Amino acid sequence: DAGITQSPRHKVTETGTPVTLRCHQTENHRYMYWYRQDPGHGLRLIHYSYGVKDTDKGEVSDGYSVSRSKTEDFLLTLESATSSQTSVYFCAISEYTYEQYFGPGTRLTVT
Amino acid sequence: AQTVTQSQPEMSVQEAETVTLSCTYDTSESDYYLFWYKQPPSRQMILVIRQEAYKQQNATENRFSVNFQKAAKSFSLKISDSQLGDAAMYFCAYRRDNFGNEKLTFGTGTRLTIIP
């Protein structure tokens, strides 16, 4: 299994509060991704990174920001959480083999 | 934009039987990759099988095989000798063949139930 961890695994927060999710990898892969999973939508890309300090937006990036200061860490921040951001968040990594390997997911509930 | 469609929200199969999950996709690209991912109740996304569009031969991984029909843009997953551990959500995914940096586009998933 690819060495990918996500923290926290579960979080409940209130509307309007900032939230940061962390993805950590031990594989030294160049590419990292954040997806969200919602019923009826499959997984949708939020942001991705193609190197340290190199990031770009995905299809559902509004309300989210990311940072990558080290190869192994990719942070997803909700500046002011809303109920529509209640979801399961997955981090994924890939190198040049084209498969993406996923972390265990974080369940976020915004009340 | 690429889209992936899984038209079967739920499927069920008797243990030891064979089941086929359907996936169609829409793309104007000629080079791409297709994947099937399994998501058991643990929520972990597990890669099951991958198919390169330039390969005519269908991919196989033990009990899992695909029927890739490029002209029809169809990519079905066949599970033979179904086991209780195969019960999961199955997602079909597409990515363009762009070196390294390309997102996956997922279908909405098929929930597979195994009947003992």
PDB file of N, CA and C in Angstrom, chain A residues 25-79:
ATOM      1  N   GLN A  25       2.587  12.044   2.665  1.00  0.00           N
ATOM      2  CA  GLN A  25       2.999  10.860   1.909  1.00  0.00           C
ATOM      3  C   GLN A  25       4.464  10.558   2.195  1.00  0.00           C
ATOM      4  N   THR A  26       4.784   9.283   2.112  1.00  0.00           N
ATOM      5  CA  THR A  26       6.165   8.849   2.310  1.00  0.00           C
ATOM      6  C   THR A  26       6.744   8.255   1.031  1.00  0.00           C
ATOM      7  N   GLU A  27       6.047   8.461  -0.100  1.00  0.00           N
ATOM      8  CA  GLU A  27       6.450   7.845  -1.368  1.00  0.00           C
ATOM      9  C   GLU A  27       7.300   8.766  -2.232  1.00  0.00           C
ATOM     10  N   ASN A  28       7.426  10.024  -1.848  1.00  0.00           N
ATOM     11  CA  ASN A  28       8.185  11.008  -2.619  1.00  0.00           C
ATOM     12  C   ASN A  28       7.596  11.203  -4.026  1.00  0.00           C
ATOM     13  N   HIS A  29       6.271  11.048  -4.149  1.00  0.00           N
ATOM     14  CA  HIS A  29       5.620  11.258  -5.439  1.00  0.00           C
ATOM     15  C   HIS A  29       5.458  12.750  -5.704  1.00  0.00           C
ATOM     16  N   ARG A  30       5.547  13.094  -6.978  1.00  0.00           N
ATOM     17  CA  ARG A  30       5.522  14.502  -7.352  1.00  0.00           C
ATOM     18  C   ARG A  30       4.121  15.109  -7.267  1.00  0.00           C
ATOM     19  N   TYR A  31       3.112  14.333  -7.689  1.00  0.00           N
ATOM     20  CA  TYR A  31       1.780  14.893  -7.831  1.00  0.00           C
ATOM     21  C   TYR A  31       0.905  14.519  -6.637  1.00  0.00           C
ATOM     22  N   MET A  32       0.158  15.501  -6.164  1.00  0.00           N
ATOM     23  CA  MET A  32      -0.782  15.272  -5.072  1.00  0.00           C
ATOM     24  C   MET A  32      -2.108  15.951  -5.407  1.00  0.00           C
ATOM     25  N   TYR A  33      -3.182  15.351  -4.935  1.00  0.00           N
ATOM     26  CA  TYR A  33      -4.522  15.800  -5.317  1.00  0.00           C
ATOM     27  C   TYR A  33      -5.431  15.792  -4.082  1.00  0.00           C
ATOM     28  N   TRP A  34      -6.380  16.694  -4.083  1.00  0.00           N
ATOM     29  CA  TRP A  34      -7.478  16.657  -3.123  1.00  0.00           C
ATOM     30  C   TRP A  34      -8.789  16.497  -3.882  1.00  0.00           C
ATOM     31  N   TYR A  35      -9.580  15.480  -3.465  1.00  0.00           N
ATOM     32  CA  TYR A  35     -10.900  15.221  -4.013  1.00  0.00           C
ATOM     33  C   TYR A  35     -11.912  15.291  -2.882  1.00  0.00           C
ATOM     34  N   ARG A  36     -13.147  15.553  -3.254  1.00  0.00           N
ATOM     35  CA  ARG A  36     -14.240  15.375  -2.318  1.00  0.00           C
ATOM     36  C   ARG A  36     -15.216  14.361  -2.891  1.00  0.00           C
ATOM     37  N   GLN A  37     -15.820  13.588  -1.991  1.00  0.00           N
ATOM     38  CA  GLN A  37     -16.769  12.558  -2.395  1.00  0.00           C
ATOM     39  C   GLN A  37     -18.124  12.851  -1.796  1.00  0.00           C
ATOM     40  N   ASP A  38     -19.120  12.973  -2.650  1.00  0.00           N
ATOM     41  CA  ASP A  38     -20.484  13.229  -2.231  1.00  0.00           C
ATOM     42  C   ASP A  38     -21.407  12.245  -2.926  1.00  0.00           C
ATOM     43  N   PRO A  39     -22.475  11.840  -2.254  1.00  0.00           N
ATOM     44  CA  PRO A  39     -23.422  10.904  -2.872  1.00  0.00           C
ATOM     45  C   PRO A  39     -23.925  11.437  -4.205  1.00  0.00           C
ATOM     46  N   GLY A  40     -23.946  10.559  -5.210  1.00  0.00           N
ATOM     47  CA  GLY A  40     -24.445  10.942  -6.518  1.00  0.00           C
ATOM     48  C   GLY A  40     -23.466  11.677  -7.393  1.00  0.00           C
ATOM     49  N   HIS A  41     -22.246  11.948  -6.859  1.00  0.00           N
ATOM     50  CA  HIS A  41     -21.251  12.704  -7.628  1.00  0.00           C
ATOM     51  C   HIS A  41     -19.947  11.955  -7.820  1.00  0.00           C
ATOM     52  N   GLY A  42     -19.760  10.834  -7.221  1.00  0.00           N
ATOM     53  CA  GLY A  42     -18.452  10.203  -7.286  1.00  0.00           C
ATOM     54  C   GLY A  42     -17.438  11.078  -6.570  1.00  0.00           C
ATOM     55  N   LEU A  43     -16.208  11.096  -7.082  1.00  0.00           N
ATOM     56  CA  LEU A  43     -15.158  11.955  -6.533  1.00  0.00           C
ATOM     57  C   LEU A  43     -14.906  13.102  -7.498  1.00  0.00           C
ATOM     58  N   ARG A  44     -14.745  14.279  -6.945  1.00  0.00           N
ATOM     59  CA  ARG A  44     -14.492  15.457  -7.767  1.00  0.00           C
ATOM     60  C   ARG A  44     -13.239  16.168  -7.282  1.00  0.00           C
ATOM     61  N   LEU A  45     -12.443  16.639  -8.226  1.00  0.00           N
ATOM     62  CA  LEU A  45     -11.161  17.248  -7.896  1.00  0.00           C
ATOM     63  C   LEU A  45     -11.330  18.667  -7.376  1.00  0.00           C
ATOM     64  N   ILE A  46     -10.676  18.952  -6.250  1.00  0.00           N
ATOM     65  CA  ILE A  46     -10.728  20.285  -5.651  1.00  0.00           C
ATOM     66  C   ILE A  46      -9.502  21.110  -6.098  1.00  0.00           C
ATOM     67  N   HIS A  47      -8.329  20.605  -5.760  1.00  0.00           N
ATOM     68  CA  HIS A  47      -7.056  21.229  -6.136  1.00  0.00           C
ATOM     69  C   HIS A  47      -6.031  20.122  -6.347  1.00  0.00           C
ATOM     70  N   TYR A  48      -4.976  20.462  -7.042  1.00  0.00           N
ATOM     71  CA  TYR A  48      -3.887  19.518  -7.170  1.00  0.00           C
ATOM     72  C   TYR A  48      -2.548  20.257  -7.136  1.00  0.00           C
ATOM     73  N   SER A  49      -1.498  19.481  -6.947  1.00  0.00           N
ATOM     74  CA  SER A  49      -0.151  20.035  -6.888  1.00  0.00           C
ATOM     75  C   SER A  49       0.771  19.220  -7.776  1.00  0.00           C
ATOM     76  N   TYR A  50       1.627  19.909  -8.522  1.00  0.00           N
ATOM     77  CA  TYR A  50       2.581  19.225  -9.381  1.00  0.00           C
ATOM     78  C   TYR A  50       4.010  19.471  -8.937  1.00  0.00           C
ATOM     79  N   GLY A  51       4.157  19.931  -7.725  1.00  0.00           N
ATOM     80  CA  GLY A  51       5.476  20.122  -7.150  1.00  0.00           C
ATOM     81  C   GLY A  51       5.381  21.058  -5.964  1.00  0.00           C
ATOM     82  N   VAL A  52       6.491  21.190  -5.239  1.00  0.00           N
ATOM     83  CA  VAL A  52       6.502  22.082  -4.078  1.00  0.00           C
ATOM     84  C   VAL A  52       6.171  23.499  -4.544  1.00  0.00           C
ATOM     85  N   LYS A  53       5.185  24.058  -3.910  1.00  0.00           N
ATOM     86  CA  LYS A  53       4.684  25.412  -4.160  1.00  0.00           C
ATOM     87  C   LYS A  53       4.008  25.574  -5.515  1.00  0.00           C
ATOM     88  N   ASP A  54       3.791  24.475  -6.224  1.00  0.00           N
ATOM     89  CA  ASP A  54       3.100  24.511  -7.517  1.00  0.00           C
ATOM     90  C   ASP A  54       1.740  23.845  -7.366  1.00  0.00           C
ATOM     91  N   THR A  55       0.680  24.665  -7.432  1.00  0.00           N
ATOM     92  CA  THR A  55      -0.663  24.123  -7.275  1.00  0.00           C
ATOM     93  C   THR A  55      -1.586  24.733  -8.316  1.00  0.00           C
ATOM     94  N   ASP A  56      -2.722  24.076  -8.516  1.00  0.00           N
ATOM     95  CA  ASP A  56      -3.705  24.593  -9.464  1.00  0.00           C
ATOM     96  C   ASP A  56      -5.085  24.126  -9.053  1.00  0.00           C
ATOM     97  N   LYS A  57      -6.099  24.787  -9.617  1.00  0.00           N
ATOM     98  CA  LYS A  57      -7.475  24.514  -9.242  1.00  0.00           C
ATOM     99  C   LYS A  57      -8.043  23.333 -10.000  1.00  0.00           C
ATOM    100  N   GLY A  58      -8.975  22.642  -9.319  1.00  0.00           N
ATOM    101  CA  GLY A  58      -9.752  21.611  -9.962  1.00  0.00           C
ATOM    102  C   GLY A  58     -11.144  22.123 -10.278  1.00  0.00           C
ATOM    103  N   GLU A  59     -12.079  21.199 -10.427  1.00  0.00           N
ATOM    104  CA  GLU A  59     -13.421  21.589 -10.876  1.00  0.00           C
ATOM    105  C   GLU A  59     -14.310  22.156  -9.779  1.00  0.00           C
ATOM    106  N   VAL A  60     -13.981  21.915  -8.500  1.00  0.00           N
ATOM    107  CA  VAL A  60     -14.821  22.401  -7.410  1.00  0.00           C
ATOM    108  C   VAL A  60     -13.961  23.119  -6.384  1.00  0.00           C
ATOM    109  N   SER A  61     -13.203  24.117  -6.801  1.00  0.00           N
ATOM    110  CA  SER A  61     -12.211  24.764  -5.941  1.00  0.00           C
ATOM    111  C   SER A  61     -12.751  25.930  -5.112  1.00  0.00           C
ATOM    112  N   ASP A  62     -13.940  26.428  -5.419  1.00  0.00           N
ATOM    113  CA  ASP A  62     -14.460  27.587  -4.685  1.00  0.00           C
ATOM    114  C   ASP A  62     -14.588  27.290  -3.202  1.00  0.00           C
ATOM    115  N   GLY A  63     -14.027  28.186  -2.363  1.00  0.00           N
ATOM    116  CA  GLY A  63     -14.099  28.028  -0.924  1.00  0.00           C
ATOM    117  C   GLY A  63     -12.956  27.226  -0.327  1.00  0.00           C
ATOM    118  N   TYR A  64     -12.039  26.778  -1.178  1.00  0.00           N
ATOM    119  CA  TYR A  64     -10.903  25.979  -0.725  1.00  0.00           C
ATOM    120  C   TYR A  64      -9.584  26.628  -1.179  1.00  0.00           C
ATOM    121  N   SER A  65      -8.558  26.437  -0.357  1.00  0.00           N
ATOM    122  CA  SER A  65      -7.207  26.803  -0.762  1.00  0.00           C
ATOM    123  C   SER A  65      -6.277  25.673  -0.353  1.00  0.00           C
ATOM    124  N   VAL A  66      -5.107  25.631  -0.980  1.00  0.00           N
ATOM    125  CA  VAL A  66      -4.147  24.576  -0.690  1.00  0.00           C
ATOM    126  C   VAL A  66      -2.757  25.171  -0.573  1.00  0.00           C
ATOM    127  N   SER A  67      -1.887  24.388   0.058  1.00  0.00           N
ATOM    128  CA  SER A  67      -0.478  24.763   0.122  1.00  0.00           C
ATOM    129  C   SER A  67       0.376  23.512   0.155  1.00  0.00           C
ATOM    130  N   ARG A  68       1.549  23.641  -0.435  1.00  0.00           N
ATOM    131  CA  ARG A  68       2.495  22.533  -0.428  1.00  0.00           C
ATOM    132  C   ARG A  68       3.900  23.120  -0.280  1.00  0.00           C
ATOM    133  N   SER A  69       4.410  23.095   0.945  1.00  0.00           N
ATOM    134  CA  SER A  69       5.727  23.649   1.242  1.00  0.00           C
ATOM    135  C   SER A  69       6.802  22.571   1.250  1.00  0.00           C
ATOM    136  N   LYS A  70       6.391  21.317   1.318  1.00  0.00           N
ATOM    137  CA  LYS A  70       7.310  20.179   1.278  1.00  0.00           C
ATOM    138  C   LYS A  70       6.723  19.118   0.354  1.00  0.00           C
ATOM    139  N   THR A  71       7.584  18.315  -0.219  1.00  0.00           N
ATOM    140  CA  THR A  71       7.110  17.262  -1.121  1.00  0.00           C
ATOM    141  C   THR A  71       6.084  16.374  -0.446  1.00  0.00           C
ATOM    142  N   GLU A  72       6.289  16.068   0.833  1.00  0.00           N
ATOM    143  CA  GLU A  72       5.466  15.074   1.494  1.00  0.00           C
ATOM    144  C   GLU A  72       4.143  15.583   2.039  1.00  0.00           C
ATOM    145  N   ASP A  73       3.940  16.887   2.110  1.00  0.00           N
ATOM    146  CA  ASP A  73       2.729  17.406   2.740  1.00  0.00           C
ATOM    147  C   ASP A  73       1.920  18.289   1.792  1.00  0.00           C
ATOM    148  N   PHE A  74       0.611  18.065   1.805  1.00  0.00           N
ATOM    149  CA  PHE A  74      -0.309  18.845   0.979  1.00  0.00           C
ATOM    150  C   PHE A  74      -1.493  19.200   1.868  1.00  0.00           C
ATOM    151  N   LEU A  75      -1.678  20.491   2.118  1.00  0.00           N
ATOM    152  CA  LEU A  75      -2.709  20.949   3.040  1.00  0.00           C
ATOM    153  C   LEU A  75      -3.906  21.520   2.270  1.00  0.00           C
ATOM    154  N   LEU A  76      -5.084  21.184   2.747  1.00  0.00           N
ATOM    155  CA  LEU A  76      -6.327  21.731   2.203  1.00  0.00           C
ATOM    156  C   LEU A  76      -6.981  22.571   3.288  1.00  0.00           C
ATOM    157  N   THR A  77      -7.277  23.829   2.971  1.00  0.00           N
ATOM    158  CA  THR A  77      -7.867  24.738   3.950  1.00  0.00           C
ATOM    159  C   THR A  77      -9.228  25.228   3.483  1.00  0.00           C
ATOM    160  N   LEU A  78     -10.173  25.139   4.387  1.00  0.00           N
ATOM    161  CA  LEU A  78     -11.476  25.765   4.209  1.00  0.00           C
ATOM    162  C   LEU A  78     -11.424  27.037   5.051  1.00  0.00           C
ATOM    163  N   GLU A  79     -11.390  28.178   4.413  1.00  0.00           N
ATOM    164  CA  GLU A  79     -11.172  29.434   5.145  1.00  0.00           C
ATOM    165  C   GLU A  79     -12.335  29.739   6.089  1.00  0.00           C
TER     166      GLU A  79
END
